[in-house]
Coordinates of C-alpha atoms in Angstrom, one line a residue:
Chain I
M11 CA -90.5 3.8 -6.4
K12 CA -92.5 4.3 -3.2
D13 CA -90.9 3.2 0.1
D14 CA -93.6 3.0 2.8
L15 CA -91.2 2.3 5.5
K16 CA -89.1 5.4 4.7
D17 CA -92.2 7.5 4.5
F18 CA -93.3 6.2 8.0
V19 CA -89.8 6.9 9.5
N20 CA -89.7 10.4 8.1
K21 CA -93.2 11.1 9.3
H22 CA -92.5 9.9 12.9
R23 CA -88.8 11.1 13.1
D24 CA -89.3 13.3 16.2
E25 CA -90.9 10.4 18.1
F26 CA -88.1 8.1 17.4
D27 CA -85.5 10.7 18.4
H28 CA -87.1 11.2 21.8
L29 CA -88.0 7.6 22.6
D30 CA -86.1 6.2 25.6
P31 CA -85.9 2.7 26.6
S32 CA -87.5 1.8 29.9
A33 CA -85.3 1.5 33.0
D34 CA -85.6 -2.2 33.1
V35 CA -84.4 -2.7 29.5
L36 CA -81.4 -0.3 30.2
Q37 CA -80.5 -2.4 33.2
R38 CA -80.6 -5.6 31.3
L39 CA -78.5 -4.0 28.5
H40 CA -75.8 -2.9 31.1
A41 CA -75.8 -6.5 32.6
Q42 CA -75.4 -7.9 29.2
L43 CA -72.5 -5.6 28.3
Q44 CA -70.7 -6.5 31.6
T45 CA -71.0 -10.1 30.9
D46 CA -69.6 -9.7 27.4
R47 CA -66.6 -7.6 28.8
D48 CA -65.8 -10.4 31.3
R49 CA -65.9 -13.1 28.6
I50 CA -63.5 -11.1 26.3
N51 CA -61.1 -10.6 29.2
K52 CA -61.1 -14.2 29.9
N53 CA -60.1 -14.9 26.3
K54 CA -57.2 -12.3 26.2
T55 CA -53.6 -13.5 26.9
V56 CA -51.5 -12.2 29.7
F57 CA -49.6 -9.9 27.2
Q58 CA -52.9 -8.4 26.1
R59 CA -54.2 -7.9 29.5
L60 CA -50.9 -6.4 30.8
P61 CA -49.3 -4.3 27.9
Y62 CA -46.1 -3.5 29.9
I63 CA -45.1 -7.2 30.2
P64 CA -43.1 -7.5 26.9
W65 CA -41.1 -4.4 27.8
L66 CA -40.5 -5.9 31.3
A67 CA -39.4 -9.2 29.6
A68 CA -37.0 -7.4 27.2
A69 CA -35.4 -5.4 30.1
S70 CA -34.9 -8.6 32.1
L71 CA -33.4 -10.3 29.1
L72 CA -31.0 -7.4 28.7
V73 CA -30.0 -7.4 32.4
A74 CA -29.4 -11.2 32.2
V75 CA -27.2 -10.8 29.1
L76 CA -25.2 -8.1 30.6
S77 CA -24.9 -10.0 33.9
A78 CA -23.7 -13.1 32.1
Y79 CA -21.1 -11.1 30.2
W80 CA -19.9 -9.5 33.3
L81 CA -19.6 -12.8 35.1
F82 CA -17.7 -14.5 32.2
N83 CA -15.3 -11.6 31.9
I84 CA -14.6 -10.8 35.5
N85 CA -11.7 -13.2 35.8
R86 CA -10.6 -12.9 32.3
P87 CA -7.8 -10.5 31.4
T88 CA -8.8 -7.7 29.0
T89 CA -7.2 -7.8 25.5
D90 CA -4.9 -4.9 26.7
Q91 CA -3.3 -7.1 29.3
P92 CA -1.6 -9.6 27.0
L93 CA -0.7 -6.9 24.5
A94 CA 0.9 -4.9 27.2
A95 CA 2.9 -7.9 28.4
T96 CA 4.1 -8.6 24.8
K97 CA 5.1 -5.0 24.4
L98 CA 7.1 -5.0 27.7
L99 CA 9.0 -8.1 26.5
T100 CA 9.6 -6.7 23.1
D101 CA 10.8 -3.4 24.6
E102 CA 13.4 -5.3 26.6
H103 CA 15.0 -6.4 23.4
Q104 CA 14.7 -3.1 21.6
P105 CA 17.8 -1.0 21.2
T106 CA 17.5 2.2 23.1
G107 CA 16.2 5.2 21.4
H108 CA 14.4 3.5 18.7
A109 CA 10.7 2.7 19.0
P110 CA 9.2 -0.1 17.1
A111 CA 7.2 0.7 14.0
N112 CA 4.1 -0.9 15.5
T113 CA 3.1 -3.3 18.3
S114 CA 3.5 -6.4 16.1
T115 CA 6.1 -8.9 17.2
N116 CA 9.1 -9.2 15.1
P117 CA 9.6 -12.9 14.3
I118 CA 13.3 -12.5 13.9
E119 CA 13.7 -11.1 17.4
T120 CA 11.5 -13.8 18.7
E121 CA 13.5 -16.6 17.2
E122 CA 16.8 -15.2 18.4
A123 CA 15.6 -14.0 21.8
P124 CA 17.4 -15.6 24.7
P125 CA 15.1 -17.8 27.0
L126 CA 13.3 -15.8 29.6
S127 CA 14.2 -16.4 33.2
P128 CA 11.8 -18.8 35.0
P129 CA 8.9 -17.1 36.5
S130 CA 8.4 -17.0 40.3
Q131 CA 5.9 -19.4 41.8
Q132 CA 3.4 -16.7 42.5
A133 CA 3.7 -15.5 38.9
A134 CA 3.5 -19.1 37.7
A135 CA 0.2 -19.6 39.6
K136 CA -1.2 -16.5 38.2
L137 CA 0.0 -17.5 34.8
S138 CA -1.7 -20.9 34.9
K139 CA -4.9 -19.4 36.3
N140 CA -5.2 -17.2 33.3
L141 CA -3.5 -19.5 30.8
H142 CA -6.7 -20.7 29.1
S143 CA -8.2 -17.3 28.8
R144 CA -4.9 -15.8 27.7
T145 CA -4.5 -18.5 25.1
N146 CA -8.0 -17.7 23.8
A147 CA -7.1 -14.1 23.6
V148 CA -3.9 -14.7 21.7
L149 CA -5.6 -17.1 19.4
T150 CA -8.3 -14.5 18.5
A151 CA -5.8 -11.7 18.2
P152 CA -4.8 -10.9 14.5
Q153 CA -1.5 -12.7 13.7
T154 CA 1.2 -10.6 11.9
P155 CA 2.8 -12.7 9.1
S156 CA 6.6 -13.4 9.9
F157 CA 9.3 -11.3 8.4
A158 CA 10.2 -14.1 6.0
T159 CA 6.6 -14.6 4.9
R160 CA 6.1 -10.9 4.1
L161 CA 9.4 -10.9 2.2
R162 CA 8.1 -13.8 0.1
D163 CA 4.8 -12.1 -0.6
S164 CA 5.1 -11.7 -4.3
S165 CA 1.7 -10.1 -4.7
S166 CA 2.8 -6.8 -3.0
A167 CA 6.1 -5.0 -3.3
S168 CA 4.9 -2.5 -0.6
T169 CA 4.4 -5.4 1.9
R170 CA 8.0 -6.5 1.3
L171 CA 9.3 -3.0 1.6
A172 CA 7.4 -2.4 4.8
A173 CA 8.9 -5.7 6.3
I174 CA 12.4 -4.4 5.4
L175 CA 11.7 -1.0 6.9
E176 CA 10.6 -2.7 10.1
I177 CA 13.8 -4.6 10.3
E178 CA 15.7 -1.3 9.7
Q179 CA 14.0 0.2 12.7
N180 CA 14.8 -2.7 14.9
Q181 CA 18.4 -2.4 14.0
Q182 CA 19.3 -5.9 14.9
L183 CA 20.3 -8.5 12.4
N184 CA 21.0 -12.2 12.8
H185 CA 22.5 -14.6 10.3
R186 CA 19.1 -15.7 9.1
S187 CA 17.7 -12.2 8.5
L188 CA 21.1 -11.2 6.9
T189 CA 20.7 -14.1 4.4
L190 CA 17.0 -13.1 3.7
L191 CA 18.0 -9.5 3.1
A192 CA 20.9 -10.6 0.8
Q193 CA 18.5 -12.8 -1.2
T194 CA 16.1 -9.9 -1.4
M195 CA 18.7 -7.5 -2.5
N196 CA 19.8 -9.9 -5.3
R197 CA 16.5 -11.4 -6.5
D198 CA 13.5 -9.4 -5.6
G199 CA 11.4 -8.3 -8.5
N200 CA 11.2 -4.8 -7.5
T201 CA 14.1 -2.4 -7.5
N202 CA 12.8 -0.2 -4.7
V203 CA 12.6 -3.3 -2.4
R204 CA 16.1 -4.4 -3.4
L205 CA 17.4 -0.9 -2.6
A206 CA 15.7 -0.9 0.8
A207 CA 17.4 -4.3 1.5
L208 CA 20.7 -2.8 0.4
D209 CA 20.3 0.3 2.7
V210 CA 19.7 -2.0 5.7
L211 CA 22.6 -4.2 4.8
G212 CA 24.8 -1.1 4.4
Q213 CA 24.1 -0.1 8.0
H214 CA 25.5 -3.4 9.2
L215 CA 29.0 -3.4 7.9
D216 CA 30.2 -4.8 11.2
Q217 CA 28.6 -8.1 10.4
P218 CA 31.3 -10.8 9.7
D219 CA 29.7 -12.0 6.4
I220 CA 28.8 -8.6 5.1
V221 CA 31.9 -8.1 2.8
D222 CA 31.2 -11.5 1.2
I223 CA 27.6 -10.7 0.7
F224 CA 28.3 -7.4 -1.1
Q225 CA 31.2 -9.1 -3.2
K226 CA 28.9 -11.9 -4.3
S227 CA 26.1 -9.4 -5.1
L228 CA 28.3 -7.3 -7.2
V229 CA 28.9 -10.4 -9.3
E230 CA 25.3 -11.6 -9.7
Q231 CA 23.4 -8.3 -9.4
D232 CA 21.4 -7.6 -12.5
D233 CA 19.8 -4.3 -11.5
P234 CA 22.0 -1.2 -12.3
L235 CA 20.4 0.9 -9.6
V236 CA 21.3 -1.6 -6.9
Q237 CA 24.8 -2.1 -8.4
L238 CA 25.3 1.7 -8.0
G239 CA 24.2 1.5 -4.4
I240 CA 26.5 -1.5 -3.7
I241 CA 29.4 0.3 -5.2
K242 CA 28.8 3.4 -3.0
I243 CA 28.8 1.2 0.0
V244 CA 31.8 -1.0 -0.8
S245 CA 33.8 2.1 -1.6
Q246 CA 34.3 2.3 2.1
L247 CA 35.8 -1.1 2.3
D248 CA 39.3 -2.1 1.5
D249 CA 39.0 -5.7 0.2
G250 CA 41.0 -7.1 -2.6
E251 CA 38.3 -9.4 -3.9
I252 CA 35.9 -6.5 -4.1
D253 CA 38.4 -4.4 -6.0
R254 CA 38.7 -7.2 -8.5
T255 CA 35.0 -7.4 -9.0
L256 CA 34.7 -3.7 -9.5
F257 CA 37.5 -3.9 -12.1
S258 CA 35.6 -6.7 -13.9
L259 CA 32.5 -4.6 -13.8
A260 CA 34.3 -1.5 -15.2
E261 CA 35.8 -3.6 -18.0
D262 CA 32.6 -5.4 -19.0
P263 CA 31.0 -3.7 -22.0
Y264 CA 27.6 -4.8 -21.0
T265 CA 27.7 -3.1 -17.7
F266 CA 25.3 -0.2 -17.3
R267 CA 27.2 3.0 -18.2
A268 CA 26.6 4.8 -14.8
V269 CA 27.7 1.6 -13.0
R270 CA 30.9 1.4 -15.1
D271 CA 31.7 5.0 -14.4
E272 CA 31.2 4.6 -10.7
A273 CA 33.3 1.5 -10.6
Y274 CA 36.1 3.3 -12.4
A275 CA 35.8 6.4 -10.1
V276 CA 36.1 4.2 -6.9
L277 CA 39.1 2.2 -8.3
L278 CA 40.7 5.4 -9.4
K279 CA 40.3 7.0 -6.0
K280 CA 41.6 4.0 -4.3
N281 CA 44.7 4.0 -6.6
K282 CA 43.8 0.6 -7.8
L283 CA 44.0 1.3 -11.6
Chain D
M4 CA -25.4 33.3 -43.9
N5 CA -27.7 30.4 -43.4
K6 CA -25.9 28.5 -46.0
Q7 CA -22.6 29.0 -44.3
I8 CA -23.9 27.8 -40.9
L9 CA -25.5 24.8 -42.5
T10 CA -22.2 23.9 -44.2
F11 CA -20.3 24.4 -41.0
A12 CA -22.7 22.1 -39.1
L13 CA -22.5 19.5 -41.8
L14 CA -18.7 19.5 -41.8
T15 CA -18.7 19.3 -38.1
L16 CA -21.1 16.3 -38.1
L17 CA -19.0 14.5 -40.7
S18 CA -15.8 15.0 -38.8
I19 CA -17.3 13.4 -35.6
P20 CA -16.6 9.8 -36.6
A21 CA -13.0 10.6 -37.4
W22 CA -12.6 12.1 -33.9
A23 CA -14.8 9.5 -32.2
Q24 CA -13.7 8.1 -28.9
R25 CA -13.3 4.3 -28.9
D26 CA -13.9 2.5 -25.7
Y27 CA -13.2 -1.1 -24.4
R28 CA -14.7 -2.0 -21.0
V29 CA -13.9 -4.9 -18.6
S30 CA -16.0 -5.5 -15.5
K31 CA -13.5 -5.6 -12.7
N32 CA -13.1 -3.7 -9.4
N33 CA -10.4 -5.8 -7.5
G34 CA -7.0 -7.1 -8.0
K35 CA -4.4 -5.2 -10.0
L36 CA -4.3 -3.6 -13.4
I37 CA -0.8 -4.5 -14.9
V38 CA 0.0 -2.2 -17.8
N39 CA 2.9 -3.0 -20.2
L40 CA 2.7 0.0 -22.6
Q41 CA 4.7 2.9 -23.8
G42 CA 2.8 5.3 -21.8
A43 CA -0.8 5.8 -20.5
R44 CA -3.1 8.1 -18.5
I45 CA -4.4 6.0 -15.7
E46 CA -7.2 7.6 -13.7
G47 CA -9.0 6.2 -10.7
Y48 CA -12.8 6.6 -10.4
D49 CA -15.7 5.3 -8.4
G50 CA -17.0 2.5 -10.6
N51 CA -16.8 -1.2 -11.3
E52 CA -15.3 -1.3 -14.8
I53 CA -11.9 -0.7 -16.3
I54 CA -12.6 1.5 -19.2
F55 CA -9.9 1.8 -21.9
S56 CA -10.4 4.7 -24.3
K57 CA -8.7 6.3 -27.2
A58 CA -9.6 9.7 -28.4
G59 CA -8.4 11.5 -31.4
T60 CA -8.2 10.7 -35.1
V61 CA -8.9 7.3 -36.1
E62 CA -6.1 5.6 -38.1
E63 CA -6.7 5.6 -41.8
E64 CA -8.0 2.3 -42.8
D65 CA -5.6 0.1 -44.6
E66 CA -7.5 -1.4 -47.6
R67 CA -4.9 -4.1 -47.9
A68 CA -5.4 -5.2 -44.3
K69 CA -9.1 -5.8 -44.7
G70 CA -10.0 -9.3 -43.3
L71 CA -6.6 -9.6 -41.8
Q72 CA -5.4 -9.5 -38.2
V73 CA -2.6 -7.6 -36.6
L74 CA 0.2 -9.9 -35.6
S75 CA 2.7 -9.4 -32.9
S76 CA 6.0 -11.1 -32.1
T77 CA 4.8 -11.4 -28.6
G78 CA 2.0 -13.7 -29.8
L79 CA -0.7 -11.4 -28.5
K80 CA -3.8 -10.5 -30.3
D81 CA -5.6 -7.1 -30.3
N82 CA -8.9 -8.1 -28.7
T83 CA -10.0 -4.6 -28.0
G84 CA -9.8 -2.7 -31.3
L85 CA -7.5 -0.2 -29.6
G86 CA -4.2 -1.8 -30.6
I87 CA -3.9 -3.5 -27.2
S88 CA -4.4 -6.9 -25.7
V89 CA -6.4 -7.1 -22.5
V90 CA -6.4 -10.4 -20.7
E91 CA -7.2 -11.6 -17.1
K92 CA -4.6 -13.6 -15.4
D93 CA -4.4 -14.7 -11.8
G94 CA -7.2 -12.3 -10.8
N95 CA -5.4 -9.4 -12.4
I96 CA -6.0 -7.6 -15.7
E97 CA -2.9 -7.4 -17.9
V98 CA -2.5 -5.0 -20.8
F99 CA 0.0 -5.3 -23.5
A100 CA 0.6 -3.4 -26.7
V101 CA 0.1 -5.3 -29.9
G102 CA 2.2 -4.1 -32.8
N103 CA 3.8 -0.7 -32.9
Q104 CA 1.9 2.1 -31.3
N105 CA 1.8 5.2 -33.5
D106 CA -1.1 7.1 -31.8
E107 CA -0.6 10.7 -30.9
E108 CA -3.0 10.5 -28.0
L109 CA -2.3 8.5 -24.9
L110 CA -4.4 5.6 -24.0
R111 CA -6.7 6.6 -21.2
I112 CA -7.6 4.0 -18.7
R113 CA -10.1 4.6 -16.1
V114 CA -9.9 2.2 -13.2
P115 CA -11.9 1.6 -10.0
R116 CA -9.8 3.6 -7.6
Q117 CA -9.4 0.9 -5.1
M118 CA -7.6 -1.3 -7.5
G119 CA -3.8 -1.7 -7.5
V120 CA -1.9 -0.4 -10.6
V121 CA 1.4 -1.8 -12.0
F122 CA 3.2 -0.1 -14.9
H123 CA 6.2 -1.7 -16.6
N124 CA 8.1 -0.2 -19.5
D125 CA 11.7 -1.3 -18.8
N126 CA 12.8 -2.7 -22.1
S127 CA 11.7 -0.1 -24.6
F128 CA 13.2 3.1 -25.9
M129 CA 9.7 4.1 -27.0
A130 CA 8.1 5.9 -24.2
D131 CA 5.5 8.5 -23.8
S132 CA 4.5 10.2 -20.6
L133 CA 2.8 8.3 -17.7
L134 CA 0.1 9.8 -15.5
I135 CA -1.4 8.0 -12.6
K136 CA -4.2 9.9 -10.8
G137 CA -6.7 9.3 -8.0
I138 CA -5.6 5.7 -7.1
R139 CA -6.2 4.4 -3.5
G140 CA -4.6 1.1 -4.1
E141 CA -1.0 0.1 -4.4
I142 CA 1.0 1.5 -7.2
E143 CA 4.1 0.0 -8.7
V144 CA 6.0 1.7 -11.5
S145 CA 9.2 0.4 -13.2
T146 CA 10.3 2.3 -16.3
S147 CA 13.4 3.4 -18.2
Y148 CA 12.3 6.4 -20.3
N149 CA 8.9 7.5 -19.2
E150 CA 8.3 10.8 -17.6
V151 CA 6.2 9.9 -14.7
R152 CA 3.6 12.0 -13.0
L153 CA 1.6 10.9 -10.0
E154 CA -1.4 13.0 -8.7
D155 CA -3.7 12.6 -5.8
N156 CA -2.8 9.0 -5.1
S157 CA -2.8 7.7 -1.6
G158 CA 0.0 5.0 -1.8
P159 CA 1.6 2.7 -1.0
M160 CA 3.8 3.0 -4.0
N161 CA 7.2 1.9 -5.5
V162 CA 8.3 3.9 -8.3
K163 CA 11.5 3.6 -10.3
S164 CA 12.6 5.5 -13.3
V165 CA 16.1 5.2 -14.9
Y166 CA 16.4 8.2 -17.3
N167 CA 13.6 10.5 -16.5
G168 CA 12.2 12.4 -13.7
V169 CA 9.3 11.5 -11.4
E170 CA 6.8 14.1 -10.0
A171 CA 4.3 13.3 -7.3
V172 CA 1.7 15.3 -5.6
F173 CA 0.0 13.7 -2.7
N174 CA -3.3 14.3 -0.9
P175 CA -3.6 14.4 2.9
S176 CA -4.5 10.7 3.2
I177 CA -1.1 8.9 2.5
T178 CA -0.5 5.3 3.1
G179 CA 3.0 4.1 3.2
P180 CA 5.5 3.0 2.5
I181 CA 6.4 5.2 -0.5
S182 CA 9.6 4.8 -2.4
I183 CA 10.4 6.9 -5.4
V184 CA 13.9 6.5 -7.1
S185 CA 15.5 7.7 -10.2
V186 CA 18.9 7.4 -11.7
Y187 CA 19.3 10.2 -14.1
G188 CA 16.0 12.1 -13.4
H189 CA 14.9 14.4 -10.7
V190 CA 12.5 13.4 -7.9
D191 CA 10.0 16.1 -7.1
V192 CA 7.4 15.4 -4.4
S193 CA 4.6 17.7 -3.0
L194 CA 3.2 16.8 0.4
P195 CA 0.6 18.5 2.5
A196 CA 2.5 20.4 5.2
A197 CA 0.8 18.5 8.0
T198 CA 2.0 15.2 6.8
K199 CA 3.5 12.9 9.4
A200 CA 6.3 11.1 7.7
T201 CA 9.6 9.4 8.4
L202 CA 11.9 10.5 5.5
S203 CA 14.9 9.1 3.7
L204 CA 16.3 11.6 1.1
S205 CA 19.4 10.9 -0.8
T206 CA 21.3 11.8 -3.9
S207 CA 24.7 10.9 -5.1
Y208 CA 25.6 13.8 -7.3
G209 CA 22.6 16.2 -7.0
K210 CA 21.2 18.3 -4.2
L211 CA 18.5 17.8 -1.7
Y212 CA 15.8 20.6 -1.4
A213 CA 13.0 20.8 1.1
A214 CA 10.4 23.5 1.9
E215 CA 11.1 25.2 5.1
A216 CA 7.5 24.5 6.3
F217 CA 8.4 20.8 6.9
D218 CA 11.0 21.5 9.6
I219 CA 12.7 18.2 9.0
K220 CA 14.0 16.7 12.2
T221 CA 17.2 14.7 11.3
E222 CA 18.2 11.6 13.3
P223 CA 21.4 12.2 15.4
K224 CA 23.4 9.9 13.2
S225 CA 27.0 11.1 13.0
M226 CA 29.5 10.3 10.3
T227 CA 31.6 8.5 12.7
E228 CA 28.8 6.2 13.8
K229 CA 28.1 5.4 10.2
T230 CA 31.7 4.7 9.2
E231 CA 32.9 3.0 12.3
P232 CA 31.6 -0.4 11.3
S233 CA 33.4 -0.2 8.0
I234 CA 36.6 0.3 9.8
K235 CA 36.0 -2.7 11.9
A236 CA 35.2 -4.7 8.7
V237 CA 38.4 -3.7 7.1
T238 CA 40.9 -4.0 9.9
G239 CA 39.2 -6.3 12.4
D240 CA 41.4 -9.5 12.1
P241 CA 41.7 -10.8 15.7
A242 CA 43.5 -14.0 14.5
A243 CA 46.4 -11.9 13.2
E244 CA 46.7 -10.1 16.5
T245 CA 46.8 -13.5 18.3
I246 CA 49.4 -15.0 16.0
F247 CA 51.6 -12.0 16.0
P248 CA 51.2 -10.3 19.4
D249 CA 54.5 -8.4 19.2
M250 CA 53.6 -6.7 15.9
P251 CA 52.7 -3.0 16.3
A252 CA 48.9 -2.5 15.8
V253 CA 47.9 -1.3 12.4
P254 CA 46.3 2.2 12.7
P255 CA 42.8 2.1 11.5
T256 CA 42.3 3.7 8.1
P257 CA 40.5 7.0 8.4
P258 CA 37.1 7.1 6.7
V259 CA 37.4 8.7 3.3
A260 CA 34.6 9.5 1.1
I261 CA 35.5 7.7 -2.0
G262 CA 33.5 7.8 -5.3
S263 CA 30.6 10.2 -5.2
V264 CA 30.0 12.8 -2.5
S265 CA 26.6 11.8 -1.7
E266 CA 23.9 13.5 0.4
Q267 CA 21.7 11.5 2.6
I268 CA 19.1 12.7 5.2
E269 CA 17.2 10.5 7.5
G270 CA 14.6 12.4 9.4
S271 CA 11.0 13.0 10.2
I272 CA 8.4 15.6 9.8
N273 CA 5.6 16.3 12.2
G274 CA 6.8 13.6 14.5
G275 CA 7.3 10.8 11.9
G276 CA 4.9 8.4 10.4
T277 CA 4.6 7.2 6.8
H278 CA 7.9 6.0 5.5
I279 CA 8.8 8.0 2.5
I280 CA 12.0 7.2 0.5
L281 CA 13.1 9.7 -2.2
K282 CA 16.3 9.0 -4.1
S283 CA 18.0 10.3 -7.2
S284 CA 21.6 9.3 -8.3
Y285 CA 22.5 12.2 -10.6
K286 CA 19.8 14.8 -10.2
N287 CA 18.1 16.7 -7.4
V288 CA 15.5 15.7 -4.9
Y289 CA 12.7 18.2 -4.2
L290 CA 10.3 18.0 -1.3
R291 CA 7.7 20.8 -1.3
T292 CA 4.4 21.6 0.2
S293 CA 1.3 20.9 -1.7
S294 CA -1.5 23.4 -1.8

């Protein structure tokens, strides 16, 4: 198909290439371009015209947040402060030479701790000043379940064992913890936990109720391993009731054989047979 | 020659169904797996299913039992085809044997390793070995007759065996407390030499052994300190002293080791840390370094 226009352009290509617009036309074109540029700039937003503005805004926001954080926290004790105070109080009640297993407060010690001496006026003022913030800090801190709660945790024998080991490290027993340990020794579903409770009780033979606890446990204990442990401990005691219980155990045909043998051995060495 | 190879291949192919591995899967990756069987091989793995599997020869099919169901005095039903009952209860998976277990091969149970594992076999004379391996959750074992082996578990764990020994090999990441006791069996534990642990080792009639590398620091607990309270408990009668002030004081009974001559060591290695309690009444306790 013949294209006249194409032929014309091809024929006069050189002339087109070297054809310059006149100076007047060029000037008008420049003026037109400048007008267009101004119009576009007018339509642009501030952010488009000044590209560094968003970065400036972000930096300002960051500075504002950091400043606000600093201002809010300048009068607030850090989380270390209440923890340190707690540790100091706890340390006062710790027996010497035995560090606590961790920084968690032992509820038994807390229950039995004597009331602290009243704080001085200066200390009281400081305390009231920071009371709100301290309360917040304590409330947000993770709470360690009490010893009794952990001993009742039927879902984990290790939790119960850990609670007993913690008490063992503290080396202080009151009547309540003594009762809890005795219950654990007699009724816990796990032998290892019972044995741990027995070990702790065995270290407190100076407690007034301890002989009674062991005597009753010998009667109602249904775990042979714990029975063996109890016999080992009560062999140090000279108590008529315990000897009678040992004799009953030794005579009972349903008693686990090792328990029977151990009971006989103790009675024999005490010359009670 | 070709005929011989062909025959061998055919026989091998035919024997595959007889040796086929049977699986039963349960989707579960939290809570505990509570196993009440004669024995098992329990292995932790990175997954989201508990996989029960039995390898070995399939029991010969009882023609008379066709269309019937295995009954058990426990009231449980074999819902797996492996002779066990697997049920979910309180967020845990419980496994019970249904009927008598006559398999030569141990039941293999693959467990998501973060799950807890509980094994009970207290009331049965029937006991195979028990292996628990690669578990990162809590482990609880209570058995009368099983040989117990624990490998590459992190703890915490409470293990009790009455008549057989317990062997445990730990990896460097140990979480306490760990308590392993046996009455008539030994307790043999391997720990990495760098383990920081607070130890309690005891035996009534056996011996305590430990690798020299551990350098156990024993607590300064003298015999006098341990027995003093018992003397108080025996002789402490302040009322009698008040009522009869003129009576000569009764001399305190000297502490006498009555019954077994037990060995007990409370100490620490590498400065103390994870609580580890190892106890055997009649056999030895071994504490060695693991490679």
